[in-house]
N, CA, C and O atoms as a GROMACS GRO file, in nm:
protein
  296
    1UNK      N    1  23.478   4.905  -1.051
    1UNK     CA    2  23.381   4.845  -0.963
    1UNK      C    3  23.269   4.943  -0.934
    1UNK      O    4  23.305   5.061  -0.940
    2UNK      N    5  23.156   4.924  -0.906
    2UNK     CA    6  23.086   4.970  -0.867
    2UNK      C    7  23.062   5.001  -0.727
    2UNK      O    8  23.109   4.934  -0.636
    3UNK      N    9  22.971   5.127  -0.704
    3UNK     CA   10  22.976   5.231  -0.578
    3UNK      C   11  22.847   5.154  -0.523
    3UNK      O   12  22.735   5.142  -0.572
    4UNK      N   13  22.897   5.111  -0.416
    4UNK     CA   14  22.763   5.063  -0.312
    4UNK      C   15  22.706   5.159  -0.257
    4UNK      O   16  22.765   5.257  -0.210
    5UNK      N   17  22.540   5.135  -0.257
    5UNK     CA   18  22.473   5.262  -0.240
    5UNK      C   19  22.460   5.248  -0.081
    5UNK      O   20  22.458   5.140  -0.021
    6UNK      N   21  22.451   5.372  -0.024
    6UNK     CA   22  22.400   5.352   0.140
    6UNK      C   23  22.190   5.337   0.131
    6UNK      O   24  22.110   5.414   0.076
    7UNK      N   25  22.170   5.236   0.193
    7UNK     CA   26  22.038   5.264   0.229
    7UNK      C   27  21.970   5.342   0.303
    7UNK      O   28  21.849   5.362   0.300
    8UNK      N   29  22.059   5.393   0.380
    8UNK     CA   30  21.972   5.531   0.499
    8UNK      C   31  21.908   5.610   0.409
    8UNK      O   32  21.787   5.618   0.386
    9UNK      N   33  22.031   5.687   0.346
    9UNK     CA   34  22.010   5.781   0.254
    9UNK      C   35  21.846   5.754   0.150
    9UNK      O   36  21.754   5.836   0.145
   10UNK      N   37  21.847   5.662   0.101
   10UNK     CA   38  21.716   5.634   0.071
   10UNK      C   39  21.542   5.664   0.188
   10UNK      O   40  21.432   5.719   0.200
   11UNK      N   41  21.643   5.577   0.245
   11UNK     CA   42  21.515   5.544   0.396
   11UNK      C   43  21.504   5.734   0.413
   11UNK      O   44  21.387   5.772   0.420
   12UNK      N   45  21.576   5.812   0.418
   12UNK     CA   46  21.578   5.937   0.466
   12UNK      C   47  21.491   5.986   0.398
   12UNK      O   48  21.409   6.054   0.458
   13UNK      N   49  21.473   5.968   0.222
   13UNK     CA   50  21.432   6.106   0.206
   13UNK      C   51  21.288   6.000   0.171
   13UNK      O   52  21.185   6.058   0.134
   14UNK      N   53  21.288   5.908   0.179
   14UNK     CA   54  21.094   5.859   0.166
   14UNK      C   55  21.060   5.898   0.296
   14UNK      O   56  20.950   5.954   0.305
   15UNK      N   57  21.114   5.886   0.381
   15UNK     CA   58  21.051   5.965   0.548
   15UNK      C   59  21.042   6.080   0.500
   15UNK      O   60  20.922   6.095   0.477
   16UNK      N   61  21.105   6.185   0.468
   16UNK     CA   62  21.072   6.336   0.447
   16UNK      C   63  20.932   6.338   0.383
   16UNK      O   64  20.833   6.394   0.431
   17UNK      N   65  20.943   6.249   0.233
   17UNK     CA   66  20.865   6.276   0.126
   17UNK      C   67  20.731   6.224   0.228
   17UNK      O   68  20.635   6.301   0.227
   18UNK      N   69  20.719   6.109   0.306
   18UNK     CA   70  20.599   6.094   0.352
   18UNK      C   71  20.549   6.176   0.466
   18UNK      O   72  20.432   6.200   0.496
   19UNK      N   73  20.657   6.215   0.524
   19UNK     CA   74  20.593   6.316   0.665
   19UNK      C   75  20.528   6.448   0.587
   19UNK      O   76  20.421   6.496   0.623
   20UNK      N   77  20.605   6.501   0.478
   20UNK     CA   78  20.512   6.640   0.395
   20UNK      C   79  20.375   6.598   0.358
   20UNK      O   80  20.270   6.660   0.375
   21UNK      N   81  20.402   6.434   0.279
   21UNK     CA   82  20.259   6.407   0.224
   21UNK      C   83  20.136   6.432   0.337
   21UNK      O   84  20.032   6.493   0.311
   22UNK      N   85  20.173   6.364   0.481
   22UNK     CA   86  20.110   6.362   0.554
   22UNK      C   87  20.034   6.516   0.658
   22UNK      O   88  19.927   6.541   0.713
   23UNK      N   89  20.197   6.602   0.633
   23UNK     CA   90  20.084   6.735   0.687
   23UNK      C   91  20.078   6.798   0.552
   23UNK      O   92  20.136   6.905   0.569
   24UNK      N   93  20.042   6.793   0.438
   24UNK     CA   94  19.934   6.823   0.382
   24UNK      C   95  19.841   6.777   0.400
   24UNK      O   96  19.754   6.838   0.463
   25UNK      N   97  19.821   6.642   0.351
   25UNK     CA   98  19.654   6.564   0.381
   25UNK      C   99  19.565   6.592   0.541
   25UNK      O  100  19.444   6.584   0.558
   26UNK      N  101  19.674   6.626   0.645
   26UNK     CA  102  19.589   6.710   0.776
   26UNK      C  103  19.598   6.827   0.768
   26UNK      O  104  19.576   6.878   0.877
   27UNK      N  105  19.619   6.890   0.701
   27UNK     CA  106  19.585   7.038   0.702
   27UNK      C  107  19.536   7.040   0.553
   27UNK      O  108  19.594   7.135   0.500
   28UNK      N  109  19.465   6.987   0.476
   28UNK     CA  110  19.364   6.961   0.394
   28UNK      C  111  19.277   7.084   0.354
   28UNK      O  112  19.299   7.161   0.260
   29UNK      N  113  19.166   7.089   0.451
   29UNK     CA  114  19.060   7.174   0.468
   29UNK      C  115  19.093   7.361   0.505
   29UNK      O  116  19.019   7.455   0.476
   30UNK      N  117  19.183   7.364   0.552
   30UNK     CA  118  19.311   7.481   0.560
   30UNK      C  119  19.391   7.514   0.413
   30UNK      O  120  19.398   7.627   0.366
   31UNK      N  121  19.436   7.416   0.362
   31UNK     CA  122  19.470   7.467   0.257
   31UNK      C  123  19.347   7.480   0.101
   31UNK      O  124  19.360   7.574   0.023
   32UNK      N  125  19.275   7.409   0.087
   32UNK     CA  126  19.148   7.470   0.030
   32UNK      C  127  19.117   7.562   0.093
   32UNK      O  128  19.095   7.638  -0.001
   33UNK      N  129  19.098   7.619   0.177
   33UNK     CA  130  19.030   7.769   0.243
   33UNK      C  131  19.076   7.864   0.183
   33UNK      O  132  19.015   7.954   0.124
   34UNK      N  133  19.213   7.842   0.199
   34UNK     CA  134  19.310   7.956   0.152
   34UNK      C  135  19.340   7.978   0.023
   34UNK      O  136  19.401   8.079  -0.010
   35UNK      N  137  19.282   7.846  -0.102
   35UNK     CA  138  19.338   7.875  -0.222
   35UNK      C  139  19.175   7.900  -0.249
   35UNK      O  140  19.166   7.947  -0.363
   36UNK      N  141  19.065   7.890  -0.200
   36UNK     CA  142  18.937   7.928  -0.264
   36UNK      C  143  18.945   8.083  -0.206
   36UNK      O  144  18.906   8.178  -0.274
   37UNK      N  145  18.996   8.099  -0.082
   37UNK     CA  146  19.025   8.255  -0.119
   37UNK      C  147  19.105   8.355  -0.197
   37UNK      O  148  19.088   8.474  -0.221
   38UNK      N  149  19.168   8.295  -0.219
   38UNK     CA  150  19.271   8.369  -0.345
   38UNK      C  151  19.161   8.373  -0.474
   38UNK      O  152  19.132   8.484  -0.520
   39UNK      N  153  19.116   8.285  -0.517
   39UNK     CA  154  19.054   8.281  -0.616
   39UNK      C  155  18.950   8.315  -0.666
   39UNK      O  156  18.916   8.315  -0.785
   40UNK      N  157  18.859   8.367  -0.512
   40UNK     CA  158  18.742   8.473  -0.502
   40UNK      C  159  18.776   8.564  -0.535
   40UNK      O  160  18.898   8.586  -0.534
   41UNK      N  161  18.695   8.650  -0.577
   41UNK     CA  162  18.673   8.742  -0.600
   41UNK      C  163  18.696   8.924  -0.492
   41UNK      O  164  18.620   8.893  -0.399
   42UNK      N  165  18.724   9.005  -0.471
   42UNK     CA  166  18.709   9.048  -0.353
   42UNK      C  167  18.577   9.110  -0.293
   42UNK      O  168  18.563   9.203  -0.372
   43UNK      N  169  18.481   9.119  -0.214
   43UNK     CA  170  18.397   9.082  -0.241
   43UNK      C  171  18.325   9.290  -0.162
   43UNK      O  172  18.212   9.334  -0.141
   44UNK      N  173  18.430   9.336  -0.149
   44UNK     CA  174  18.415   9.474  -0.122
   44UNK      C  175  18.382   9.571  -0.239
   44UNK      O  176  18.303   9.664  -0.253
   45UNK      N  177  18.498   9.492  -0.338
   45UNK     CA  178  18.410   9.535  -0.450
   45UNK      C  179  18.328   9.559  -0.524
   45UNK      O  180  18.342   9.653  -0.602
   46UNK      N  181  18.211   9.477  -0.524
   46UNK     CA  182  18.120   9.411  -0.502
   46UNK      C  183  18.016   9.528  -0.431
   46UNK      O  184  17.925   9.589  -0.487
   47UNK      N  185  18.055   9.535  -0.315
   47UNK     CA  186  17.955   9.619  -0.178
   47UNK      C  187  17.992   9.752  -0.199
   47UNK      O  188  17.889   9.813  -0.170
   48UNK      N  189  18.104   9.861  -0.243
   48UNK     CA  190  18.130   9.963  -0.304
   48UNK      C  191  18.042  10.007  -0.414
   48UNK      O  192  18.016  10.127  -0.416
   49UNK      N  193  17.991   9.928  -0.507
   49UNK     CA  194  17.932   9.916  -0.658
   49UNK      C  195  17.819   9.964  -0.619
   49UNK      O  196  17.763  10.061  -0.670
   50UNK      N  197  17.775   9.893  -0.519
   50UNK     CA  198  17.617   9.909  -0.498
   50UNK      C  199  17.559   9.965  -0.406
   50UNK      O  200  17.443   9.956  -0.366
   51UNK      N  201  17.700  10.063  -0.351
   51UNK     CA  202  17.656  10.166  -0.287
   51UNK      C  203  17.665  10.335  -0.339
   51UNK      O  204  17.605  10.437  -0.307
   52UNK      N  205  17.791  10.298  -0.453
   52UNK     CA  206  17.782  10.410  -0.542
   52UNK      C  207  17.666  10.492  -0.602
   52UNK      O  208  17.574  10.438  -0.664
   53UNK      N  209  17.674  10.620  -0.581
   53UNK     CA  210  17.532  10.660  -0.639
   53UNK      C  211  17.563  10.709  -0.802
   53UNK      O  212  17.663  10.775  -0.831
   54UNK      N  213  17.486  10.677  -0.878
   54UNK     CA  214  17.528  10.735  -1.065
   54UNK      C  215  17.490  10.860  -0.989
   54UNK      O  216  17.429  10.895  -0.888
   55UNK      N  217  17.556  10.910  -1.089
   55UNK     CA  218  17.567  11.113  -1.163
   55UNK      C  219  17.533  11.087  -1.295
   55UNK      O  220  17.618  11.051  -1.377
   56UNK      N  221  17.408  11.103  -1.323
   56UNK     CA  222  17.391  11.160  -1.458
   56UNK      C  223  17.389  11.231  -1.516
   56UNK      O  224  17.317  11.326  -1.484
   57UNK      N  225  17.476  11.241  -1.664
   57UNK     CA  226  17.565  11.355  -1.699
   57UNK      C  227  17.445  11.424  -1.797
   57UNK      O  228  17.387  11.343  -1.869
   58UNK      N  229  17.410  11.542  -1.806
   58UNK     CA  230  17.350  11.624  -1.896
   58UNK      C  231  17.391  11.561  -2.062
   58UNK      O  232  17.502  11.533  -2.107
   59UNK      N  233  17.260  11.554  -2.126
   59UNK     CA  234  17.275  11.461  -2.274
   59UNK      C  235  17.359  11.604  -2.348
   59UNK      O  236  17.336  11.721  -2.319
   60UNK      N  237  17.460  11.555  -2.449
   60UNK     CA  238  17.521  11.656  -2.520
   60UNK      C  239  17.450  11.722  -2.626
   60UNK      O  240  17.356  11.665  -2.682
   61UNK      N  241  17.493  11.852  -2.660
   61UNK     CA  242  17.393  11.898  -2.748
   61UNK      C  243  17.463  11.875  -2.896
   61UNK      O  244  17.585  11.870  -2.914
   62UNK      N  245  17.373  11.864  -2.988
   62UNK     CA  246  17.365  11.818  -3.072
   62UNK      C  247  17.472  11.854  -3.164
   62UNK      O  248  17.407  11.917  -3.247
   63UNK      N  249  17.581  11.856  -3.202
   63UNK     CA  250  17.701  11.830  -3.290
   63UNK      C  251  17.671  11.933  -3.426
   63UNK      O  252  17.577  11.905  -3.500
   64UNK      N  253  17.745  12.034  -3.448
   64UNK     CA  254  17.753  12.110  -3.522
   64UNK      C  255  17.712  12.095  -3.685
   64UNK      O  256  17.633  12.189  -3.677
   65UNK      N  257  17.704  12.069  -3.775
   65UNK     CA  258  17.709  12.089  -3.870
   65UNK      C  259  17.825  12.124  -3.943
   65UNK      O  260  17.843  12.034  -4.025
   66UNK      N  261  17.914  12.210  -3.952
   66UNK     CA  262  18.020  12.268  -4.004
   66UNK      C  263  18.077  12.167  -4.005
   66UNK      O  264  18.023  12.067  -3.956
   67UNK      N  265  18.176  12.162  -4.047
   67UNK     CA  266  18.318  12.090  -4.077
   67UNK      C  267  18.449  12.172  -4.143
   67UNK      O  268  18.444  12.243  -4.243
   68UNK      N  269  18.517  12.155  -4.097
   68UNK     CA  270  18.624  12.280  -4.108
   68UNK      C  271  18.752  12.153  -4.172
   68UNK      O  272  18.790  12.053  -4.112
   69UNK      N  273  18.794  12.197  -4.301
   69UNK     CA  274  18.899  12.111  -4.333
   69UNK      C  275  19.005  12.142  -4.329
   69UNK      O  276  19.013  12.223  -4.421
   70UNK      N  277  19.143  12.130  -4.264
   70UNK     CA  278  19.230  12.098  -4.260
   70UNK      C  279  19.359  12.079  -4.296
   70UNK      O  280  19.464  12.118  -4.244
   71UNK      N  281  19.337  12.013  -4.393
   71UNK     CA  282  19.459  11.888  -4.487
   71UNK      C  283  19.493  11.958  -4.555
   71UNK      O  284  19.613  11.941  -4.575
   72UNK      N  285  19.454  12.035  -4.608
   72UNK     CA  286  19.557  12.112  -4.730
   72UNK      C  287  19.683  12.204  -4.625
   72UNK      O  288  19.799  12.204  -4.666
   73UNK      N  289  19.651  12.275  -4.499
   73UNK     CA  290  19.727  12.369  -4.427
   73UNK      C  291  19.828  12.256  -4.394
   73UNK      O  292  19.944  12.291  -4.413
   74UNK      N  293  19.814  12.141  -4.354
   74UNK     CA  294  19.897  12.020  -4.317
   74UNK      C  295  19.987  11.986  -4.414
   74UNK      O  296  20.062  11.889  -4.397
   0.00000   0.00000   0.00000
């Protein structure tokens, strides 16, 4: 024979499932806030950059000529 189902048990968890639906959809504008901040950027980083001052490094002098080989001592 078959197991008769209880209906509460049903009725129970569509009440759960709708009371969550419902404080999400009011706290809406709260939870966009918080996931467009995650997803920014940080924005100190940003304000660090452009307060950094460059050091400009002395141009290197010009690269030898010689060449010294190697491969045979190897």
């Amino acid at each position: 024979m078959a197991k008769k189902k209880s209906g509460l048990g049903t009725l129970l968890a569509l009440g759960g499932l709708t009371a969550a639906g419902l404080a999400v959809y009011k706290n809406r504008e709260l939870i966009r806030d918080f996931l467009d901040e995650l997803t920014a950027p940080p924005m100190e980083a940003f304000e660090e950059e452009e307060t950094m001052e460059t050091v400009e490094e002395p141009a290197p002098e010009a690269e030898r000529d010689i060449v010294i080989d190697r491969t045979a001592e190897a």
